[in-house]
GROMACS .gro file of C-alpha atoms in nm:
model
  205
    1UNK     CA    1   1.103   0.961   0.823
    2UNK     CA    2   1.078   1.282   1.022
    3UNK     CA    3   1.135   1.313   1.396
    4UNK     CA    4   0.889   1.563   1.550
    5UNK     CA    5   0.921   1.729   1.891
    6UNK     CA    6   0.550   1.791   1.945
    7UNK     CA    7   0.213   1.799   1.775
    8UNK     CA    8   0.007   2.104   1.680
    9UNK     CA    9  -0.110   2.328   1.963
   10UNK     CA   10  -0.486   2.376   1.933
   11UNK     CA   11  -0.667   2.671   2.098
   12UNK     CA   12  -0.834   2.550   2.417
   13UNK     CA   13  -1.188   2.649   2.314
   14UNK     CA   14  -1.164   2.449   1.991
   15UNK     CA   15  -1.017   2.139   2.156
   16UNK     CA   16  -1.275   2.152   2.435
   17UNK     CA   17  -1.560   2.161   2.186
   18UNK     CA   18  -1.419   1.861   1.999
   19UNK     CA   19  -1.356   1.666   2.319
   20UNK     CA   20  -1.726   1.694   2.399
   21UNK     CA   21  -1.823   1.494   2.090
   22UNK     CA   22  -1.904   1.132   2.190
   23UNK     CA   23  -1.618   0.899   2.098
   24UNK     CA   24  -1.835   0.686   1.870
   25UNK     CA   25  -1.934   0.995   1.669
   26UNK     CA   26  -1.595   1.163   1.629
   27UNK     CA   27  -1.477   0.995   1.309
   28UNK     CA   28  -1.807   1.077   1.142
   29UNK     CA   29  -1.760   1.445   1.225
   30UNK     CA   30  -1.422   1.472   1.051
   31UNK     CA   31  -1.577   1.608   0.731
   32UNK     CA   32  -1.818   1.838   0.915
   33UNK     CA   33  -1.825   2.206   0.823
   34UNK     CA   34  -1.875   2.306   1.187
   35UNK     CA   35  -1.650   2.597   1.281
   36UNK     CA   36  -1.453   2.409   1.547
   37UNK     CA   37  -1.382   2.120   1.309
   38UNK     CA   38  -1.273   2.350   1.026
   39UNK     CA   39  -1.054   2.550   1.265
   40UNK     CA   40  -0.896   2.236   1.408
   41UNK     CA   41  -0.810   2.101   1.062
   42UNK     CA   42  -0.668   2.438   0.958
   43UNK     CA   43  -0.441   2.446   1.265
   44UNK     CA   44  -0.323   2.090   1.199
   45UNK     CA   45  -0.235   2.172   0.839
   46UNK     CA   46  -0.078   2.514   0.898
   47UNK     CA   47   0.127   2.416   1.203
   48UNK     CA   48   0.210   2.075   1.060
   49UNK     CA   49   0.356   2.214   0.738
   50UNK     CA   50   0.563   2.462   0.937
   51UNK     CA   51   0.692   2.209   1.192
   52UNK     CA   52   0.768   1.952   0.924
   53UNK     CA   53   0.934   2.196   0.687
   54UNK     CA   54   0.669   2.120   0.423
   55UNK     CA   55   0.778   1.755   0.410
   56UNK     CA   56   0.587   1.427   0.441
   57UNK     CA   57   0.630   1.276   0.785
   58UNK     CA   58   0.687   0.928   0.636
   59UNK     CA   59   0.880   0.953   0.309
   60UNK     CA   60   1.027   1.304   0.378
   61UNK     CA   61   0.938   1.434   0.030
   62UNK     CA   62   0.823   1.793  -0.013
   63UNK     CA   63   0.449   1.859   0.010
   64UNK     CA   64   0.220   2.161  -0.017
   65UNK     CA   65  -0.151   2.234   0.016
   66UNK     CA   66  -0.174   2.272  -0.361
   67UNK     CA   67   0.033   2.164  -0.658
   68UNK     CA   68   0.340   1.944  -0.623
   69UNK     CA   69   0.255   1.649  -0.393
   70UNK     CA   70  -0.059   1.746  -0.207
   71UNK     CA   71  -0.034   1.756   0.174
   72UNK     CA   72  -0.280   1.541   0.368
   73UNK     CA   73  -0.371   1.532   0.736
   74UNK     CA   74  -0.279   1.176   0.827
   75UNK     CA   75  -0.429   0.994   1.127
   76UNK     CA   76  -0.140   0.784   1.258
   77UNK     CA   77  -0.386   0.542   1.419
   78UNK     CA   78  -0.665   0.520   1.158
   79UNK     CA   79  -0.980   0.705   1.256
   80UNK     CA   80  -1.196   0.430   1.108
   81UNK     CA   81  -1.071   0.191   1.377
   82UNK     CA   82  -0.981   0.434   1.655
   83UNK     CA   83  -1.246   0.702   1.618
   84UNK     CA   84  -1.192   0.824   1.973
   85UNK     CA   85  -0.857   0.972   1.861
   86UNK     CA   86  -0.990   1.149   1.551
   87UNK     CA   87  -0.935   1.498   1.694
   88UNK     CA   88  -0.624   1.424   1.901
   89UNK     CA   89  -0.329   1.634   1.775
   90UNK     CA   90  -0.079   1.364   1.877
   91UNK     CA   91  -0.254   1.132   1.629
   92UNK     CA   92  -0.216   1.365   1.332
   93UNK     CA   93   0.079   1.453   1.110
   94UNK     CA   94   0.117   1.584   0.757
   95UNK     CA   95   0.176   1.322   0.489
   96UNK     CA   96   0.191   1.323   0.110
   97UNK     CA   97  -0.096   1.192  -0.100
   98UNK     CA   98   0.104   0.877  -0.181
   99UNK     CA   99   0.185   0.774   0.177
  100UNK     CA  100  -0.164   0.856   0.305
  101UNK     CA  101  -0.339   0.695   0.009
  102UNK     CA  102  -0.547   0.378   0.016
  103UNK     CA  103  -0.279   0.178  -0.165
  104UNK     CA  104  -0.025   0.243   0.112
  105UNK     CA  105  -0.142   0.356   0.455
  106UNK     CA  106  -0.515   0.409   0.423
  107UNK     CA  107  -0.673   0.228   0.718
  108UNK     CA  108  -0.356   0.034   0.806
  109UNK     CA  109  -0.377  -0.068   1.173
  110UNK     CA  110  -0.065   0.083   1.324
  111UNK     CA  111  -0.154   0.006   1.688
  112UNK     CA  112  -0.032  -0.315   1.849
  113UNK     CA  113  -0.182  -0.261   2.197
  114UNK     CA  114  -0.446   0.013   2.238
  115UNK     CA  115  -0.427   0.190   2.573
  116UNK     CA  116  -0.696   0.363   2.774
  117UNK     CA  117  -0.502   0.679   2.689
  118UNK     CA  118  -0.343   0.733   2.348
  119UNK     CA  119  -0.002   0.801   2.499
  120UNK     CA  120  -0.012   0.465   2.678
  121UNK     CA  121  -0.074   0.269   2.358
  122UNK     CA  122   0.188   0.059   2.184
  123UNK     CA  123   0.242   0.097   1.811
  124UNK     CA  124   0.368  -0.125   1.530
  125UNK     CA  125   0.472   0.187   1.342
  126UNK     CA  126   0.752   0.423   1.441
  127UNK     CA  127   0.561   0.711   1.599
  128UNK     CA  128   0.689   1.052   1.487
  129UNK     CA  129   0.609   1.218   1.822
  130UNK     CA  130   0.672   0.940   2.074
  131UNK     CA  131   0.977   0.767   1.922
  132UNK     CA  132   1.320   0.889   1.828
  133UNK     CA  133   1.299   0.792   1.464
  134UNK     CA  134   1.677   0.781   1.430
  135UNK     CA  135   1.678   0.483   1.667
  136UNK     CA  136   1.458   0.291   1.424
  137UNK     CA  137   1.523   0.422   1.072
  138UNK     CA  138   1.814   0.586   0.896
  139UNK     CA  139   1.903   0.706   0.550
  140UNK     CA  140   2.224   0.579   0.393
  141UNK     CA  141   2.415   0.666   0.077
  142UNK     CA  142   2.361   0.332  -0.093
  143UNK     CA  143   2.461   0.342  -0.458
  144UNK     CA  144   2.334   0.692  -0.534
  145UNK     CA  145   2.598   0.900  -0.356
  146UNK     CA  146   2.374   1.082  -0.109
  147UNK     CA  147   2.149   0.969   0.180
  148UNK     CA  148   1.818   0.874   0.018
  149UNK     CA  149   1.822   0.495   0.065
  150UNK     CA  150   1.625   0.399   0.377
  151UNK     CA  151   1.725   0.128   0.623
  152UNK     CA  152   1.541  -0.024   0.922
  153UNK     CA  153   1.728  -0.067   1.251
  154UNK     CA  154   1.457  -0.223   1.470
  155UNK     CA  155   1.142  -0.432   1.432
  156UNK     CA  156   0.933  -0.113   1.438
  157UNK     CA  157   1.157   0.048   1.178
  158UNK     CA  158   1.140  -0.257   0.950
  159UNK     CA  159   0.760  -0.274   0.994
  160UNK     CA  160   0.724   0.094   0.908
  161UNK     CA  161   0.944   0.071   0.599
  162UNK     CA  162   0.766  -0.241   0.475
  163UNK     CA  163   0.406  -0.132   0.535
  164UNK     CA  164   0.464   0.227   0.418
  165UNK     CA  165   0.673   0.109   0.120
  166UNK     CA  166   0.941   0.361   0.209
  167UNK     CA  167   1.211   0.156   0.036
  168UNK     CA  168   1.027   0.134  -0.296
  169UNK     CA  169   1.219   0.222  -0.610
  170UNK     CA  170   0.970   0.501  -0.678
  171UNK     CA  171   1.019   0.677  -0.344
  172UNK     CA  172   1.395   0.630  -0.350
  173UNK     CA  173   1.410   0.797  -0.692
  174UNK     CA  174   1.182   1.079  -0.573
  175UNK     CA  175   1.402   1.142  -0.268
  176UNK     CA  176   1.706   1.154  -0.498
  177UNK     CA  177   1.532   1.407  -0.724
  178UNK     CA  178   1.434   1.617  -0.421
  179UNK     CA  179   1.793   1.612  -0.297
  180UNK     CA  180   1.928   1.720  -0.634
  181UNK     CA  181   1.664   1.991  -0.675
  182UNK     CA  182   1.741   2.133  -0.329
  183UNK     CA  183   2.116   2.124  -0.396
  184UNK     CA  184   2.085   2.295  -0.734
  185UNK     CA  185   1.844   2.567  -0.620
  186UNK     CA  186   2.075   2.657  -0.330
  187UNK     CA  187   2.318   2.791  -0.591
  188UNK     CA  188   2.057   3.037  -0.721
  189UNK     CA  189   1.970   3.377  -0.579
  190UNK     CA  190   1.660   3.381  -0.360
  191UNK     CA  191   1.446   3.544  -0.631
  192UNK     CA  192   1.541   3.298  -0.904
  193UNK     CA  193   1.506   3.008  -0.664
  194UNK     CA  194   1.148   3.108  -0.579
  195UNK     CA  195   1.061   3.151  -0.948
  196UNK     CA  196   1.188   2.801  -1.021
  197UNK     CA  197   1.002   2.650  -0.727
  198UNK     CA  198   0.675   2.816  -0.827
  199UNK     CA  199   0.722   2.693  -1.183
  200UNK     CA  200   0.735   2.330  -1.068
  201UNK     CA  201   0.474   2.369  -0.791
  202UNK     CA  202   0.708   2.343  -0.492
  203UNK     CA  203   0.686   2.543  -0.168
  204UNK     CA  204   0.877   2.872  -0.170
  205UNK     CA  205   1.042   3.072   0.107
   0.00000   0.00000   0.00000
């Protein structure tokens, strides 16, 4: 799991317009084509991919807007339950289609004690902005020879790994493949590396 210093910085005029939407209407506006909604979502995606190094906040696998593992804007506290936080940058991170899918996170209630303010809430899940993830979760070598096996260190870490299925055989294998791909492409010149990444639909640069 990634440890993030801060959330996306949204231009004041866009955030102000979104803050004026009544709380009970915010989640329903998420798919609106209104300019301020489209601009907000674009900032979340663009800044999120950059801050996260084009990796899923939960499983750490590579993501992109198109192609190999599609990037999703993930509401940490689900907008279906906590609609008032739909357009709060601190409640959004970039996740892969697997982690943000209905079979894994979906509308999973990640909040243990909702606060009057988002920052005062308590969470079941390890929060990528509010927690030091290394205090809760770590990667170890296991039997594969490099750090792709995930291990929980606290109740929050164990909850996150269990509910997000971060220790599944599938994700462990995918992390191993990502590690090997990154190691092998490092040995190539920049041009050949980018050609290979484009060929398999991975982010370049």
